[in-house]
Amino acid sequence: MAQKRVTVFILSGFLGSGKTTLLTKTIDHFTEAGRKPAVIMNEIGEVNLDGQLVANEVPMSELLGGCICCSSRGDLATALHELVTGEQPDLIFIESTGIANPMEIIDEVTDASLIIPVELKAVITVVDAPQLLELNRTSRGKTYRLMKEQIRCANLLLLNKTDLLTGTALEEVNALVREWNPYASTHFTVFSHIDMRLVEMLEEEGYAPTHLTDGPASHDHESGNRASHEEHEHAHEHGSHHHHSHSHVMAYTHFFERAVDSNAFEEFVSKLPQEVYRAKGILSFSDTSSRFLFQYAYREMDFVKITPKGEVPDVAVFIGENFSRDAVRDALLKLESMSDNEAKY
Ligand SMILES: Nc1nc2c(ncn2[C@@H]2O[C@H](COP(=O)(O)OP(=O)(O)OP(=O)(O)O)[C@@H](O)[C@H]2O)c(=O)[nH]1
């Protein structure tokens, strides 16, 4: 008898688009439905802060300090194998770094499914709608192309952060995304809120990998979900060599030695260079008693009170394109020394 396979979903989307927000909602939904979800998280920084947002009882495997599609081939397969044999989950969600090329992850999961009882059921891509729109209007660089690729291989597309857009802007971004991927089930969302039946439907249907199809497939209902085969930049690049579309992206991880002033920190964040497009951290402030999870995505800042699980240092990760790590570090050291001086007087 055929062995039962564990469902795998890949959560894709650019940095800060709302993947973790979706992940926590999806996990809650499936847990309440009596299923056992597990998570593989990948972060380019040295710490997994998103993991703090996932409930303790959910088995989690972490691939840190690099991007899945850059880490040595096999790491993801090993993580899948360990989860499947050790935890026996019903579903596994792989949250990739926002800079990951989804094609490579699809490849690795489908390769792994040859020897491990897992089955890739869908790629769910969360799009930061305001960011995509602005990139479309201004600079169509590497980030834009990566977002396009993440959109193209999705079965389910969330056009997220629509609270920050007006009606005509929504139409514009919808038209753009539809043009790139007319096959995915596409939805406007705020804080990645979708009807979970859409995810359940994907589990029933299964995934048709873009690069393995011979051409655009016909599907006769809205969530029918094969992406078109044309122009997949990376589809032909597997095997002989690796091409990474995000060699320009870098991260700086700062471990704080002392608490900093919250207002000074906010001011520092508001003045971050444009090249830093994502930051997050867990911080203690000298002027507050609780700790905070700090988020910065595409110029929006957010602080949430948090009681971290286990021993977590005060740390912040800054991700961007060719920014000066030294400048960020120096500014943070200055903030730390400021609060040091305050403590003395
Ligand atoms: N205004 C607004 N903010 C949102 C929305 N969805 C998510 N956010 C915020 O955007 C920030 C990033 O959300 P995450 O869910 O952590 O994004 P992510 O894609 O997991 O980020 P990475 O793991 O860094 O790639 C957080 O501060 C969220 O609260 C939305 O619909 N509207």
PDB file of C-alpha atoms in Angstrom, residues 8 10 68-69 73-74 76-77 80 94 101-115 118 120 123 149 153 207-213 232 234-242:
ATOM      1  CA  VAL A   8       4.264  20.469   2.124  1.00  0.00           C
ATOM      2  CA  ILE A  10       6.071  26.659   0.471  1.00  0.00           C
ATOM      3  CA  ILE A  68      17.706  28.033   1.441  1.00  0.00           C
ATOM      4  CA  CYS A  69      18.553  28.306  -2.192  1.00  0.00           C
ATOM      5  CA  ARG A  73      21.827  21.263  -1.367  1.00  0.00           C
ATOM      6  CA  GLY A  74      20.452  18.665   0.972  1.00  0.00           C
ATOM      7  CA  LEU A  76      16.316  21.264   3.345  1.00  0.00           C
ATOM      8  CA  ALA A  77      15.909  17.570   2.562  1.00  0.00           C
ATOM      9  CA  LEU A  80      12.242  17.479   6.013  1.00  0.00           C
ATOM     10  CA  ILE A  94       8.437  25.992   4.621  1.00  0.00           C
ATOM     11  CA  ASN A 101      14.323  31.982  -5.397  1.00  0.00           C
ATOM     12  CA  PRO A 102      11.242  29.785  -5.134  1.00  0.00           C
ATOM     13  CA  MET A 103      12.205  27.699  -8.132  1.00  0.00           C
ATOM     14  CA  GLU A 104      15.187  26.308  -6.290  1.00  0.00           C
ATOM     15  CA  ILE A 105      13.124  25.429  -3.247  1.00  0.00           C
ATOM     16  CA  ILE A 106      10.488  23.774  -5.411  1.00  0.00           C
ATOM     17  CA  ASP A 107      13.279  21.772  -6.978  1.00  0.00           C
ATOM     18  CA  GLU A 108      14.702  20.715  -3.664  1.00  0.00           C
ATOM     19  CA  VAL A 109      11.357  19.712  -2.167  1.00  0.00           C
ATOM     20  CA  THR A 110      10.333  17.755  -5.223  1.00  0.00           C
ATOM     21  CA  ASP A 111      13.742  16.046  -5.287  1.00  0.00           C
ATOM     22  CA  ALA A 112      13.356  15.171  -1.607  1.00  0.00           C
ATOM     23  CA  SER A 113       9.887  13.771  -2.243  1.00  0.00           C
ATOM     24  CA  LEU A 114      11.531  11.047  -4.297  1.00  0.00           C
ATOM     25  CA  ILE A 115      13.002   9.530  -1.153  1.00  0.00           C
ATOM     26  CA  VAL A 118       6.399  14.299   1.472  1.00  0.00           C
ATOM     27  CA  LEU A 120       4.590  19.572  -2.375  1.00  0.00           C
ATOM     28  CA  VAL A 123       3.402  27.537  -3.346  1.00  0.00           C
ATOM     29  CA  GLU A 149       9.469  35.162 -10.068  1.00  0.00           C
ATOM     30  CA  CYS A 153       5.311  30.149  -9.433  1.00  0.00           C
ATOM     31  CA  TYR A 207       0.903  21.106  -7.160  1.00  0.00           C
ATOM     32  CA  ALA A 208       1.944  21.136 -10.797  1.00  0.00           C
ATOM     33  CA  PRO A 209       5.470  22.512 -10.816  1.00  0.00           C
ATOM     34  CA  THR A 210       5.843  25.263 -13.360  1.00  0.00           C
ATOM     35  CA  HIS A 211       9.130  24.135 -14.777  1.00  0.00           C
ATOM     36  CA  LEU A 212       8.049  20.543 -15.261  1.00  0.00           C
ATOM     37  CA  THR A 213       5.043  21.335 -17.392  1.00  0.00           C
ATOM     38  CA  HIS A 232      11.441  31.275 -16.401  1.00  0.00           C
ATOM     39  CA  HIS A 234      15.990  30.018 -13.601  1.00  0.00           C
ATOM     40  CA  ALA A 235      14.216  27.056 -15.069  1.00  0.00           C
ATOM     41  CA  HIS A 236      17.160  26.120 -17.214  1.00  0.00           C
ATOM     42  CA  GLU A 237      19.867  26.869 -14.727  1.00  0.00           C
ATOM     43  CA  HIS A 238      19.717  23.905 -12.431  1.00  0.00           C
ATOM     44  CA  GLY A 239      22.246  21.164 -12.484  1.00  0.00           C
ATOM     45  CA  SER A 240      25.398  22.500 -14.000  1.00  0.00           C
ATOM     46  CA  HIS A 241      25.651  25.784 -12.158  1.00  0.00           C
ATOM     47  CA  HIS A 242      23.791  27.950  -9.734  1.00  0.00           C
TER      48      HIS A 242
END
